[in-house]
Short mmCIF file of C-alpha atoms and ligand atoms in Angstrom, two decimals:
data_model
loop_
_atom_site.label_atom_id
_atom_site.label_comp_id
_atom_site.label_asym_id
_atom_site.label_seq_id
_atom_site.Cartn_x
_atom_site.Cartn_y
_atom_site.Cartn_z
CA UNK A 14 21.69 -32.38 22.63
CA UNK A 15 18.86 -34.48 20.70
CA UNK A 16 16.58 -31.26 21.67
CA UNK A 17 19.14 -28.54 19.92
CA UNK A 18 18.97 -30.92 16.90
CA UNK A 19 15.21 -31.20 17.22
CA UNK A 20 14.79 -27.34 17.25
CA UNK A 21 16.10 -26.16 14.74
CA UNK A 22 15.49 -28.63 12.08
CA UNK A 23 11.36 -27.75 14.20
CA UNK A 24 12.07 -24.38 12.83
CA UNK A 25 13.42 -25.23 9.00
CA UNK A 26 10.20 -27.11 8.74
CA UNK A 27 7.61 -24.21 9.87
CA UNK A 28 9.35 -22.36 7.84
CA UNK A 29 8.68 -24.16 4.77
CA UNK A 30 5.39 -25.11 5.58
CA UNK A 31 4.70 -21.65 6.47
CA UNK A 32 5.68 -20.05 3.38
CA UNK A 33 4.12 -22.76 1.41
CA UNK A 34 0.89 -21.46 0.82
CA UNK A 35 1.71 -17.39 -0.07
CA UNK A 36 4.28 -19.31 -2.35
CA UNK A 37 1.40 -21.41 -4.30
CA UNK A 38 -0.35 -17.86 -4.40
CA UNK A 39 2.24 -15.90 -5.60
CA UNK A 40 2.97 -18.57 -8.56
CA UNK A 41 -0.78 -18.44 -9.78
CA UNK A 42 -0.76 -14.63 -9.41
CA UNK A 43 2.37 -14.61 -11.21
CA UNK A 44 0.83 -16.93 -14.03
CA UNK A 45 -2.46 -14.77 -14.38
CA UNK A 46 -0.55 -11.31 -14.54
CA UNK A 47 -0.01 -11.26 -17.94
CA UNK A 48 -3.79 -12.27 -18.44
CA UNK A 49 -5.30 -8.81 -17.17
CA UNK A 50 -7.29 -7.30 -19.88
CA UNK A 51 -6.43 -3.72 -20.89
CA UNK A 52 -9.49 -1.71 -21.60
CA UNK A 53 -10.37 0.58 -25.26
CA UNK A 54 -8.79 4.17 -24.35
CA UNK A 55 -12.21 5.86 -23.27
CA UNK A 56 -13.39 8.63 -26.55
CA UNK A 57 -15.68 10.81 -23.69
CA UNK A 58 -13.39 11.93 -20.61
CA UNK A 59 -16.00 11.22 -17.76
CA UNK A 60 -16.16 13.87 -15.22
CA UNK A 61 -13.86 13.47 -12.28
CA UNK A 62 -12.85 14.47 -8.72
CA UNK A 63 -9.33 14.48 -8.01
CA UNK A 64 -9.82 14.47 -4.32
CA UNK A 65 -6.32 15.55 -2.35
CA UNK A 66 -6.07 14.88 1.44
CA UNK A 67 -3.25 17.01 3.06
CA UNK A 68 -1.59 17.67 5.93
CA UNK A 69 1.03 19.85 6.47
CA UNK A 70 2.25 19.53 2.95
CA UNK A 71 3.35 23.30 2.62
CA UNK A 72 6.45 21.66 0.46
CA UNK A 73 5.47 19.92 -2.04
CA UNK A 74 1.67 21.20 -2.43
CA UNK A 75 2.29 23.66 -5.54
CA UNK A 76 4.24 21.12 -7.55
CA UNK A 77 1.42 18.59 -7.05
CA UNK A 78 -1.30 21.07 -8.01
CA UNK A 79 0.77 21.99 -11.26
CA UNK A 80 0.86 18.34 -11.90
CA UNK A 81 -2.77 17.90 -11.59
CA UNK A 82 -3.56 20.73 -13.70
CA UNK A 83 -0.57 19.71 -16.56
CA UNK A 84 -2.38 16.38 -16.82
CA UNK A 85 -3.35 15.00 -20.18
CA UNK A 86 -7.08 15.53 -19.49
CA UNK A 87 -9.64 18.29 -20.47
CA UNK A 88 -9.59 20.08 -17.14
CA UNK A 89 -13.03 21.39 -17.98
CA UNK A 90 -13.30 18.13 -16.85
CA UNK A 91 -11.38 17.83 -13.77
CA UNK A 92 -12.42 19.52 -10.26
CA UNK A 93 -10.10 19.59 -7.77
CA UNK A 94 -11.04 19.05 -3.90
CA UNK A 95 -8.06 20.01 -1.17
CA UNK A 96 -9.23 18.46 2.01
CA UNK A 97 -6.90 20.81 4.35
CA UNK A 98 -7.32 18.79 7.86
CA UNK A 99 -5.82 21.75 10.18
CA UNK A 100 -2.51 22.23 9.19
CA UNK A 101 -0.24 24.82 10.79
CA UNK A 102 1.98 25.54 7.68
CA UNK A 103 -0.70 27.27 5.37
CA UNK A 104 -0.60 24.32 3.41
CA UNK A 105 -4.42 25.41 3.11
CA UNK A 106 -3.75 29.60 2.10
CA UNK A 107 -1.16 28.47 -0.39
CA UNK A 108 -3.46 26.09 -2.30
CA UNK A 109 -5.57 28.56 -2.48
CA UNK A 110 -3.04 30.97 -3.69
CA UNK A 111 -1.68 28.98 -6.27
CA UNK A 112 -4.77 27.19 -7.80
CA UNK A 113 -6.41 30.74 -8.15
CA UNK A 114 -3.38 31.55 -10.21
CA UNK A 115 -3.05 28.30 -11.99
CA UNK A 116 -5.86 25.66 -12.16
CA UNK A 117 -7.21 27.07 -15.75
CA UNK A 118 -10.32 25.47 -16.82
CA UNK A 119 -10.19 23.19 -13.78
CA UNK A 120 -12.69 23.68 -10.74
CA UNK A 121 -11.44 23.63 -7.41
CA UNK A 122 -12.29 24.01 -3.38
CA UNK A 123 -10.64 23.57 -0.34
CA UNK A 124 -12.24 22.25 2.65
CA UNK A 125 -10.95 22.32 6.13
CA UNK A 126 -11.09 19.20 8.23
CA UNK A 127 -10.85 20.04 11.66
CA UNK A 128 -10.32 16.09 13.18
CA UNK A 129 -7.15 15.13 12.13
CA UNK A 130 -6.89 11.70 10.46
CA UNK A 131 -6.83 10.89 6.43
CA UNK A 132 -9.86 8.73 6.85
CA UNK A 133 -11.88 11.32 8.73
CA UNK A 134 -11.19 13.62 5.80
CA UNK A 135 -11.80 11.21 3.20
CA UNK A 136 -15.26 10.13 4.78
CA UNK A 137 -16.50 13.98 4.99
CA UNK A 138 -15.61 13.81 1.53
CA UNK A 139 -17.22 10.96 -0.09
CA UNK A 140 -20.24 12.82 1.36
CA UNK A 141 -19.91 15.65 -1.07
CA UNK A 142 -18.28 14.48 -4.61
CA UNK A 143 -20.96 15.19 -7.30
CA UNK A 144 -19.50 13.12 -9.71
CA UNK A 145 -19.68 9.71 -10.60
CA UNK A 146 -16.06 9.08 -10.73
CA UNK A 147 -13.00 10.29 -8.26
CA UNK A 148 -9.52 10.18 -8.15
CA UNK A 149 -7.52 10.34 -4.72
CA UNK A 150 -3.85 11.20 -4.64
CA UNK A 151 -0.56 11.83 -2.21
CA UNK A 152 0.20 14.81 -1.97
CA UNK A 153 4.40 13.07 -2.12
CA UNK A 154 4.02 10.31 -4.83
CA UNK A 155 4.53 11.78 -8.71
CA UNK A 156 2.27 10.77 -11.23
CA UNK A 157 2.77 10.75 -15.15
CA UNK A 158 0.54 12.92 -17.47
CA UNK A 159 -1.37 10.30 -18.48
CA UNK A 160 -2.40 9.01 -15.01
CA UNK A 161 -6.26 10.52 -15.32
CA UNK A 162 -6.84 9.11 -18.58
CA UNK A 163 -5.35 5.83 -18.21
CA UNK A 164 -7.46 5.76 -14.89
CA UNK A 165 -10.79 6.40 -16.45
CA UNK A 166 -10.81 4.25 -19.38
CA UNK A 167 -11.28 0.88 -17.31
CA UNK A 168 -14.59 2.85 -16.01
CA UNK A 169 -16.20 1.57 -19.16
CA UNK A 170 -16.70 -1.56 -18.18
CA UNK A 171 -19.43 -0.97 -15.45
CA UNK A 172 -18.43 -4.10 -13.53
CA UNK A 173 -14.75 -2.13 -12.41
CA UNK A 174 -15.25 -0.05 -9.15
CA UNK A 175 -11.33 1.05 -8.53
CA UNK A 176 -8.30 1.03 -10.27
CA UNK A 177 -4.98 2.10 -8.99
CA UNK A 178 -1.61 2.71 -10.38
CA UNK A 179 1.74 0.62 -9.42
CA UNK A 180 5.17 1.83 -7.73
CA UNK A 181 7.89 2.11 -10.47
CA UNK A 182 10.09 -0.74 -8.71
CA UNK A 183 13.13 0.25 -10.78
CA UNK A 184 13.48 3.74 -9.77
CA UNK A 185 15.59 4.38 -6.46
CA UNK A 186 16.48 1.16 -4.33
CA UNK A 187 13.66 0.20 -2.30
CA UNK A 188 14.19 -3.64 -1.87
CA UNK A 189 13.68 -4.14 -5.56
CA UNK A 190 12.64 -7.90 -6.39
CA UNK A 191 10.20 -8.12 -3.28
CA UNK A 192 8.43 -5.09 -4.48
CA UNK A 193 8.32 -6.28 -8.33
CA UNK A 194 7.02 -9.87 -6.57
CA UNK A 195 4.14 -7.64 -4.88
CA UNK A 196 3.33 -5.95 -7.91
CA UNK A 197 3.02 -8.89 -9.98
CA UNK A 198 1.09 -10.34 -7.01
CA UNK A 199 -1.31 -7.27 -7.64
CA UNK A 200 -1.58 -7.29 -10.73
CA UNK A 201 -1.91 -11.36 -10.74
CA UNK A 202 -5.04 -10.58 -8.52
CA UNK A 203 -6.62 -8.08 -10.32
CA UNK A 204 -6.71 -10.31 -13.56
CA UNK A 205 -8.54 -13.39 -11.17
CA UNK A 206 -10.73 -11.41 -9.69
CA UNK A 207 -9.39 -8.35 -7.46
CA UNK A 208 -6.88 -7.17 -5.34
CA UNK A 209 -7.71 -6.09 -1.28
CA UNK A 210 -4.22 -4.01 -1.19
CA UNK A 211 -4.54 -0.79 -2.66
CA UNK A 212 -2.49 2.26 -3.59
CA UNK A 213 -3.33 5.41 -2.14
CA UNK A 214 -0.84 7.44 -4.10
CA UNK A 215 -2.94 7.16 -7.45
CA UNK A 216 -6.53 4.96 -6.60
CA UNK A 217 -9.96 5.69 -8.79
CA UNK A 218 -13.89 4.86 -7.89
CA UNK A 219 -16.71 4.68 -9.04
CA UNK A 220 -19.45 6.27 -6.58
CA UNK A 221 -21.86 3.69 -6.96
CA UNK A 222 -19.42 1.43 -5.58
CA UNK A 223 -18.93 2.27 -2.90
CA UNK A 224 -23.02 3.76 -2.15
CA UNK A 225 -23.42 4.29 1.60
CA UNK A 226 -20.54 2.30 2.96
CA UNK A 227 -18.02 4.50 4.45
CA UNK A 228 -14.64 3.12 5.96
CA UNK A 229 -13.40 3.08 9.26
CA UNK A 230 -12.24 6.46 10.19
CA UNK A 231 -10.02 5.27 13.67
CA UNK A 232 -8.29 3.63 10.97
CA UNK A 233 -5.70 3.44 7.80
CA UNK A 234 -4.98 1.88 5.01
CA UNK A 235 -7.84 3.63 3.76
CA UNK A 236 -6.95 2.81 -0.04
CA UNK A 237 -7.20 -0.94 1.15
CA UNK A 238 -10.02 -0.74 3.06
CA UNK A 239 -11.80 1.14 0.26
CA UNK A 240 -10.59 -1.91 -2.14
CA UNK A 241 -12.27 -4.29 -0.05
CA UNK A 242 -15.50 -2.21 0.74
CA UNK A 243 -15.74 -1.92 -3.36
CA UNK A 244 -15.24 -5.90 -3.97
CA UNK A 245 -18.37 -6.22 -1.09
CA UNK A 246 -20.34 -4.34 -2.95
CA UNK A 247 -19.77 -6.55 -6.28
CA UNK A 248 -17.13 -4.62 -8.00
CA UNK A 249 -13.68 -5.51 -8.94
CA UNK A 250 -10.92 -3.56 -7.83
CA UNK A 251 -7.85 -3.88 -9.56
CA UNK A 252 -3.83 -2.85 -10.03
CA UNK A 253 -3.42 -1.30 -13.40
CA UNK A 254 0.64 -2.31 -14.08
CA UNK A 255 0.61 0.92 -16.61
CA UNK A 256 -0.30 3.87 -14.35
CA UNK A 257 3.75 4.14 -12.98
CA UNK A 258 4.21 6.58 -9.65
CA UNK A 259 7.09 7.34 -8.45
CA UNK A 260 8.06 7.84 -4.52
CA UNK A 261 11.95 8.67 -3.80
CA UNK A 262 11.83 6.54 -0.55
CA UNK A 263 15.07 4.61 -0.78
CA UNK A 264 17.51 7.02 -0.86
CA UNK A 265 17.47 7.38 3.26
CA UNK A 266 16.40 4.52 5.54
CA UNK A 267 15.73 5.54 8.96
CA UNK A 268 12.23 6.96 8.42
CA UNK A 269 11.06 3.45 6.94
CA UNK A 270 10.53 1.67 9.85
CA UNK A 271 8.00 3.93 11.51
CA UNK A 272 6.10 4.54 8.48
CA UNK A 273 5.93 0.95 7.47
CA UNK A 274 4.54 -0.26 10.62
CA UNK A 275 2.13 2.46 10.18
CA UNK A 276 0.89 0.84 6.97
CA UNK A 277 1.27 -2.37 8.06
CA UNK A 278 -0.90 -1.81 11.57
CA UNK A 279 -3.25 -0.69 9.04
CA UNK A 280 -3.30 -3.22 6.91
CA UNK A 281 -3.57 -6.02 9.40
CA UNK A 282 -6.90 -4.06 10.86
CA UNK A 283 -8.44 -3.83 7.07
CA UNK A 284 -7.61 -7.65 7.02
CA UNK A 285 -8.89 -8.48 10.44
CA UNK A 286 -12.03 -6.37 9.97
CA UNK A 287 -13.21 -7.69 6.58
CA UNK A 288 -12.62 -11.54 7.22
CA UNK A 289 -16.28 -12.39 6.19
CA UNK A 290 -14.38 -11.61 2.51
CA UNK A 291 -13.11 -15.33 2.82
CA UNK A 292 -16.73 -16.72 2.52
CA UNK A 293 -17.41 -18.44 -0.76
CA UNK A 294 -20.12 -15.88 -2.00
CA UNK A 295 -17.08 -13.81 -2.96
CA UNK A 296 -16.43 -16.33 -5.64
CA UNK A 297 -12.11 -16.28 -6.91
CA UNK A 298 -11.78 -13.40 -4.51
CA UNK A 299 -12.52 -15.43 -1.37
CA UNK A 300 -8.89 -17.50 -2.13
CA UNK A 301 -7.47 -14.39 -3.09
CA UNK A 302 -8.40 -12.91 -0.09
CA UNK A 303 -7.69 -15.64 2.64
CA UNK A 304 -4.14 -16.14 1.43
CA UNK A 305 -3.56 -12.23 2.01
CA UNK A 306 -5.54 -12.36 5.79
CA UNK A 307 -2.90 -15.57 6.75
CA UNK A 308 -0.06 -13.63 4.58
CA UNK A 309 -0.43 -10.45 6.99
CA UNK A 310 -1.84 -11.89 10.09
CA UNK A 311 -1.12 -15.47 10.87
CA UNK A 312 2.34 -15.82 8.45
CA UNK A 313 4.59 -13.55 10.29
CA UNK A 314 4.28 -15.11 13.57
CA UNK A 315 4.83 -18.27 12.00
CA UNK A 316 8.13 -16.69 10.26
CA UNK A 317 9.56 -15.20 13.43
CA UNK A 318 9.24 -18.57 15.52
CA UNK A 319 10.59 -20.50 12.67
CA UNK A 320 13.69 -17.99 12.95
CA UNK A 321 13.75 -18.06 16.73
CA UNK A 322 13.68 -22.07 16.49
CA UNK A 323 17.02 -21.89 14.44
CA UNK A 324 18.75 -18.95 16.36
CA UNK A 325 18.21 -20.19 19.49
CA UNK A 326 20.08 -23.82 19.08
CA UNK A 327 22.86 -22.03 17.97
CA UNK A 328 23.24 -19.53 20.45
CA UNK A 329 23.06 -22.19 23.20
CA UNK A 330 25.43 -24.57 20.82
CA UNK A 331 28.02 -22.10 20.81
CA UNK A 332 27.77 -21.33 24.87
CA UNK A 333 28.17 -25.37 25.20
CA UNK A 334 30.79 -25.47 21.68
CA UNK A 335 33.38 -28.20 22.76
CA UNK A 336 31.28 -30.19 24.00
CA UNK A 337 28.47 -30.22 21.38
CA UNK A 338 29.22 -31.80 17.92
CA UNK A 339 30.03 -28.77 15.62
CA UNK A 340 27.23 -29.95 13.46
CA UNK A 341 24.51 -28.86 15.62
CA UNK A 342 25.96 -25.45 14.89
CA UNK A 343 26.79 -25.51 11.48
CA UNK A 344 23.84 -26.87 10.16
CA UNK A 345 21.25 -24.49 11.47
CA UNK A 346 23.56 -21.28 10.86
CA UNK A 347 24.65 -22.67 7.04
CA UNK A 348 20.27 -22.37 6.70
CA UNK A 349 20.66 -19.47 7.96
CA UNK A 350 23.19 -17.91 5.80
CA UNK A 351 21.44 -19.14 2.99
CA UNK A 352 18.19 -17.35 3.89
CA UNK A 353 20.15 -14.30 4.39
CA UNK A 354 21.92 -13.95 1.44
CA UNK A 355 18.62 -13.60 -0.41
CA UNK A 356 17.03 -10.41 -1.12
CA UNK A 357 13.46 -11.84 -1.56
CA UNK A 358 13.99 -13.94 1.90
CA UNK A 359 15.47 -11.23 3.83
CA UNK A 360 12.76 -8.69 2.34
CA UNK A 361 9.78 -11.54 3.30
CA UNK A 362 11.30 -11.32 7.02
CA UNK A 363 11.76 -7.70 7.21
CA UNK A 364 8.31 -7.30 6.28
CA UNK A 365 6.93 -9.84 9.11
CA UNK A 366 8.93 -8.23 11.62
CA UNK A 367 7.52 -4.91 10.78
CA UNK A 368 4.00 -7.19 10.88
CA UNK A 369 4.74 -8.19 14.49
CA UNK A 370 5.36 -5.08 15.37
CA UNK A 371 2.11 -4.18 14.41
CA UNK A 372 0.42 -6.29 15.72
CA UNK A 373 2.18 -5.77 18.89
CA UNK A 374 1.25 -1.76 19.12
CA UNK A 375 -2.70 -3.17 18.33
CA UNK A 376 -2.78 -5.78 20.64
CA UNK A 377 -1.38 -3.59 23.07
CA UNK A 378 -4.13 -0.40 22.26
CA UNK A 379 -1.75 1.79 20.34
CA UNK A 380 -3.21 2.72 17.13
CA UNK A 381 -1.01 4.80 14.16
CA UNK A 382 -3.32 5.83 12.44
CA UNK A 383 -2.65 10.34 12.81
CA UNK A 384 0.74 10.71 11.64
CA UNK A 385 3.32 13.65 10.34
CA UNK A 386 4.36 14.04 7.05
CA UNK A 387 7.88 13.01 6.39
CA UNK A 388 9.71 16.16 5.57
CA UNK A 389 12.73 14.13 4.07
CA UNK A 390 10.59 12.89 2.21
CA UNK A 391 8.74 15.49 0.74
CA UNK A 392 12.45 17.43 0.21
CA UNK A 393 13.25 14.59 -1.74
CA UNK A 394 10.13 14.74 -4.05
CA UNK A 395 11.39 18.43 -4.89
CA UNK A 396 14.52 17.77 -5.84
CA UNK A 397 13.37 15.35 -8.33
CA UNK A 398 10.81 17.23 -9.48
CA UNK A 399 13.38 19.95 -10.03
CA UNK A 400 15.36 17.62 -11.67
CA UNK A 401 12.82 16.33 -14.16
P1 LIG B 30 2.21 7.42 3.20
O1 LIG B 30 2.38 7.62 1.74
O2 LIG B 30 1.33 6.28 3.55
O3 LIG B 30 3.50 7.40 3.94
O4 LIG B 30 1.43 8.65 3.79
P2 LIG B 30 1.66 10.19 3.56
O5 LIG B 30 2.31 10.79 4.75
O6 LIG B 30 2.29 10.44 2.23
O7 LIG B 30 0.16 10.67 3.52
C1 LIG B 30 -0.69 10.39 2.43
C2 LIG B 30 -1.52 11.61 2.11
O8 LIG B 30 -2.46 11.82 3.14
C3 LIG B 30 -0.68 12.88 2.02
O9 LIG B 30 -1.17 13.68 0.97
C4 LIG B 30 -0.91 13.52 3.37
O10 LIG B 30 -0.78 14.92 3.35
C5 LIG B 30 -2.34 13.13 3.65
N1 LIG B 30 -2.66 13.13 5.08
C6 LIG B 30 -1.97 12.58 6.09
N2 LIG B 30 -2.59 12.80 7.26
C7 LIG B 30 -3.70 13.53 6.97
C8 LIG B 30 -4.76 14.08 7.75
O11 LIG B 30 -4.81 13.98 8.98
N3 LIG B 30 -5.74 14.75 7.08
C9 LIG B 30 -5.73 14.91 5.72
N4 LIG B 30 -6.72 15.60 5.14
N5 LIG B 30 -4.75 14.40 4.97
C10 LIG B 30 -3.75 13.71 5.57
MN1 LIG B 31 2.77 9.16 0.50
#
């Protein structure tokens, strides 16, 4: 009896102890976002690469390339670089097609990647951008006009090595206030110092930032692990709260879970690979930095035992109920209820169990890292392109 009572009220208290820390982060983030320092809009439009990794993107391909080229940028400007990594829908012949028809003043190529694997392509590539600045997109995410110019002011100040944009969090129905919370969190980072989680769908760099270093191709998360390779080399990277994409993800919920442990197995390796970040010559961005390596890789195991530690009492209380007081029950599953009936605590759990499992498919050898296209997905970006 005295050891039902002990485990659960074991479990409330790694549970608050656990979250303590990402909740002291999240408060000074949350206190610094409004602090981030908007740059001048930038009179010269540097030269850019908007550098587009696909595969198998035969649906929503021209609609991105007629965004690209529809941007509020001189496109003498702009040169466009397909990386085509063997697809077997043309998505390769029909870029073509269409930007020989469409891209206007823009440049373009297309080069085929024969290794499958975003970060194979996007290593090949950083090998051959001529200019100073690039831009790498999604071939699925939509992007406002102004997303190139907005990007390339902050490149003005030389000490900025990547921006990227922010997930509208009020479009569709994506677990709303955790993923406001993460982009405040962003944002809240980027104003201290830098943030190591970046967005692929719209992300900027300077060359010179990133040099040499290349990331780790058996890997993704490229966009984070470029974030953190940038901040090694002495530049900030940061979230830039006004570039808004847009990703119709909610609307189904199946495909989620396999494409969030993808992210999140690649995640955890950026974290795990680039712990030297914690040491103090990385100045604000060591803190920032450790409380994101426990957040993703220590945290959720903590989470999931604090949950097991309450479950488990109860289960065996109810197997024994007579006999047991009805507290030893009622307590533990009131917590419980509590917990659930938040969106923010239920989202923080969801999140560690997709963690977990992430960890899980590592430990165990399986990496996620080559992966289909969602074609849901991609329908669903037409139809509200259409509809725009
Ligand atoms: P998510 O947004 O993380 O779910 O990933 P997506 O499936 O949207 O992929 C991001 C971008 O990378 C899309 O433009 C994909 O077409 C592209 N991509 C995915 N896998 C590969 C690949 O093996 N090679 C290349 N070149 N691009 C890829
Ligand atoms: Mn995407």
């Amino acid at each position: 009896m005295e050891i039902i009572e002990a485990t659960w009220i074991f479990g409330v208290m790694l549970a608050f102890a656990a979250i303590t820390p990402p909740a002291l982060h999240y408060l000074k983030g949350k206190n610094f976002a409004a602090s981030l320092q908007f740059p001048e809009n930038q009179p010269n439009s540097p030269e850019l690469t908007i550098v587009l990794p696909v595969r198998n993107e035969s649906i929503v391909i021209r609609d991105k390339l007629d965004e690209i080229v529809g941007m509020e940028y001189p496109m003498s400007r702009v040169s466009i670089l397909v990386l085509d990594s063997a697809s077997t829908d043309r998505t390769g012949s029909i870029a073509r097609q269409h930007l020989k028809k469409n891209a206007g003043e823009a440049s373009w190529k297309i080069e085929n990647v024969k290794r499958p694997g975003k970060s194979v392509a996007l290593n090949l590539a950083l090998d051959f951008i001529e200019t100073e600045f690039f831009v790498m997109m999604d071939a699925d995410a939509m992007l406002p006009p102004s997303s190139l110019r907005l990007l390339s002011r902050w490149f003005q100040d030389p000490g900025i090595g990547a921006v990227c944009g922010q997930l509208d969090s009020h479009h569709g129905s994506r677990g709303h206030p955790y993923r406001s919370r993460f982009n405040v969190l962003r944002v809240g980072e980027s104003a201290i110092d830098s943030t190591p989680i970046f967005e692929g769908s719209i992300c900027a760099f300077r060359m010179s930032a990133i040099g040499h270093s290349r990331i780790n191709s058996g890997s993704n998360a490229d966009d984070s692990q470029l974030a953190m390779l940038v901040r090694r080399n002495g530049f900030r990277a940061i979230m830039d709260p006004e570039i808004k994409f847009f990703e119709p993800d909610s609307e189904y919920s199946v495909e989620k879970r396999s494409r969030r442990v993808r992210r999140a197995q690649g995640l955890s390796r950026a974290f795990w690979a680039n712990r030297d970040l914690r040491s103090k010559n990385y100045g604000a961005y060591a803190s920032i930095f450790s409380s994101q390596l426990y957040f993703h890789l220590i945290f959720p195991w903590l989470i999931s035992v604090s949950v097991v530690s309450i479950l488990l009492p109860i289960f065996f209380g109810l197997l024994e109920f007579p006999d047991i007081g009805w507290h030893a029950v009622l307590f533990p599953g009131a917590i419980l209820a509590m917990g659930s009936a938040s969106r923010t605590c239920r989202g923080i759990f969801g999140g560690s169990l997709i963690l977990v499992h992430s960890h899980i498919l590592l430990l165990s050898g399986r990496s996620l890292h080559i992966w289909e296209p969602d074609a849901e997905l991609r329908l669903a970006i037409q139809r509200n392109r259409r509809e725009s």
